[in-house]
Amino acid sequence: MVKTVKLCRGLDIRLKGRPTEQSLGAAQGKVYALTPSSFPGLTAKVVVKEGDRVSAGNFLFVDKRYPDVGFASPVSGTVKAVVRGDRRKLLAVEVEADNEIEYIDFGTKNVAELNGAEVVDCITKAGLLGFFRQLPYAISANNVALPRDIFVSALRDMPLASQFEVELKGNERDFQTGLTALSKIASTHLGIGKGQKATALLEAKDVDVTIYDGKCPAGNVGVHVNHTAPVNKGETVWTVDPMVVVFVGRLFNTGKVDLRRKVAIAGDKANDNGYVDTMVGIRVGDLLSGKINDDDYSAGLLRVIDGDVLTGKKATIDDYLSANSSEVTVIAEGSDKDELIGWICPRTSQFSSHHSYFSWLFGRKKEFSADARIKGGRRNIIMSGEYDSVLPMDIYGEYLVKAILAEDIDRMEQLGIYEVSPEDFAVAEFVDSSKLPLQQIILKGLDIVRKENE
């Protein structure tokens, strides 16, 4: 039976440039890369060297603390470079791709005949376990701390985010196989949105399906955990991106680590909005070739974001797409803007969560252009209830942020630090009149309690 959870708090940010369902063709690159920064909490150890031959599914690096947990190459080819930064920190492992991908054959398996330990073993050996996330701490999962529950959110409702139903087309069988595999490990919960009608979602087998009816961030998996089975100290749950569920399903159905996916091109400064058929780890420049104004980019007028506008990170065309990114967003940088009378301007063409702009008079359907400006400076926290008004979780957001800034671990635990991820505070960061980097603060708090408990 499908349950429905009605959420009252949140904010839908209406921006121009949402990806349409049209296909923008395929994008291929000569070089692909996996970046350890795609996997939070990872301490990476390289297991290949420049010049090595790898097949799709071979490990490029492993987690130092859990050497069995490796990260698989998305393509076959020759290791072109092991890129390091300060103090020899691993930044990326680049692979020059073959024209035809060669896959390691892990063998097809009937998931219905496997137990949970066998499923975890298969996923781990194929280098896919690191794509899972673990709560608490919002870090990559490992094969030591097994989960109490597993959560999958097929609802993406961040501004300009891709729609999983578009990615799901043609992958329904693999998606169901992946869900069945996860259900062998632990009780699995699938969260979907009120407007999602795909049969593969509404009639998914072996999982508990819940419809979340509310404003952004209703699609955040942390919100689903909070409303279904909150995480307590000493417990572990896994959260899995729905496209990673497809990767898992392909592994069991084909015996291959097949990391092909659709990536959305979003933002009102992209020449076209739609979906590109590509592969995990593609270079951002190869993905955006012909889809942005090169002159504007060279002049520094465009902000390219690896991910959505609230939780993504600033990227360049020389960067590689993060392993879990489902969209690349292109908006105006805003550095060329010079507004007369500044904040006093009535602003009829810019979005505001308050009535401080006249734009609220145009109703809830008008879409607005966005740029990368912060529009203000950092200042003291104003205890006005701003965070709580857009945070559909049973926690006190403002008090939790203050406890983190004070590094009060006992207070953080009492206020629910184990239940949250940085992206849960993305909308709160958007409306914050103090202009604080809330997602960075939450990440800092998670790091503090993790080090304390290790």
PDB file of C-alpha atoms in Angstrom, residues 55-59 68-74 104-106 109 119-131 247-248 251-252 255-259:
ATOM      1  CA  SER A  55      38.568  -2.279 -17.972  1.00  0.00           C
ATOM      2  CA  ALA A  56      35.238  -0.820 -16.901  1.00  0.00           C
ATOM      3  CA  GLY A  57      34.827  -2.198 -13.389  1.00  0.00           C
ATOM      4  CA  ASN A  58      38.491  -2.189 -12.384  1.00  0.00           C
ATOM      5  CA  PHE A  59      39.251  -0.269  -9.186  1.00  0.00           C
ATOM      6  CA  ASP A  68      37.622  -3.782   0.188  1.00  0.00           C
ATOM      7  CA  VAL A  69      35.591  -0.716  -0.805  1.00  0.00           C
ATOM      8  CA  GLY A  70      36.898   0.321  -4.214  1.00  0.00           C
ATOM      9  CA  PHE A  71      35.718   2.725  -6.881  1.00  0.00           C
ATOM     10  CA  ALA A  72      35.326   1.362 -10.386  1.00  0.00           C
ATOM     11  CA  SER A  73      36.503   2.897 -13.622  1.00  0.00           C
ATOM     12  CA  PRO A  74      33.517   3.938 -15.786  1.00  0.00           C
ATOM     13  CA  ILE A 104      34.846  -6.988 -16.537  1.00  0.00           C
ATOM     14  CA  ASP A 105      32.343  -9.839 -16.468  1.00  0.00           C
ATOM     15  CA  PHE A 106      31.105 -10.250 -12.890  1.00  0.00           C
ATOM     16  CA  LYS A 109      22.857 -13.346 -10.935  1.00  0.00           C
ATOM     17  CA  VAL A 119      24.371  -8.826  -2.387  1.00  0.00           C
ATOM     18  CA  VAL A 120      26.722  -6.564  -0.398  1.00  0.00           C
ATOM     19  CA  ASP A 121      29.680  -8.695  -1.494  1.00  0.00           C
ATOM     20  CA  CYS A 122      28.715  -8.429  -5.189  1.00  0.00           C
ATOM     21  CA  ILE A 123      28.193  -4.670  -5.022  1.00  0.00           C
ATOM     22  CA  THR A 124      31.465  -4.178  -3.154  1.00  0.00           C
ATOM     23  CA  LYS A 125      33.542  -6.272  -5.565  1.00  0.00           C
ATOM     24  CA  ALA A 126      32.088  -4.318  -8.501  1.00  0.00           C
ATOM     25  CA  GLY A 127      33.128  -0.971  -6.993  1.00  0.00           C
ATOM     26  CA  LEU A 128      29.610   0.389  -6.524  1.00  0.00           C
ATOM     27  CA  LEU A 129      29.223   0.397  -2.735  1.00  0.00           C
ATOM     28  CA  GLY A 130      31.043   3.727  -2.421  1.00  0.00           C
ATOM     29  CA  PHE A 131      28.240   5.344  -4.451  1.00  0.00           C
ATOM     30  CA  PHE A 247      23.624   0.753 -11.851  1.00  0.00           C
ATOM     31  CA  VAL A 248      23.145  -1.984  -9.241  1.00  0.00           C
ATOM     32  CA  LEU A 251      25.275  -5.298 -12.464  1.00  0.00           C
ATOM     33  CA  PHE A 252      23.025  -8.237 -11.588  1.00  0.00           C
ATOM     34  CA  GLY A 255      27.212  -8.788 -15.010  1.00  0.00           C
ATOM     35  CA  LYS A 256      28.770  -5.444 -15.959  1.00  0.00           C
ATOM     36  CA  VAL A 257      29.534  -2.160 -14.238  1.00  0.00           C
ATOM     37  CA  ASP A 258      27.633  -0.031 -16.740  1.00  0.00           C
ATOM     38  CA  LEU A 259      27.709   3.640 -15.699  1.00  0.00           C
TER      39      LEU A 259
END
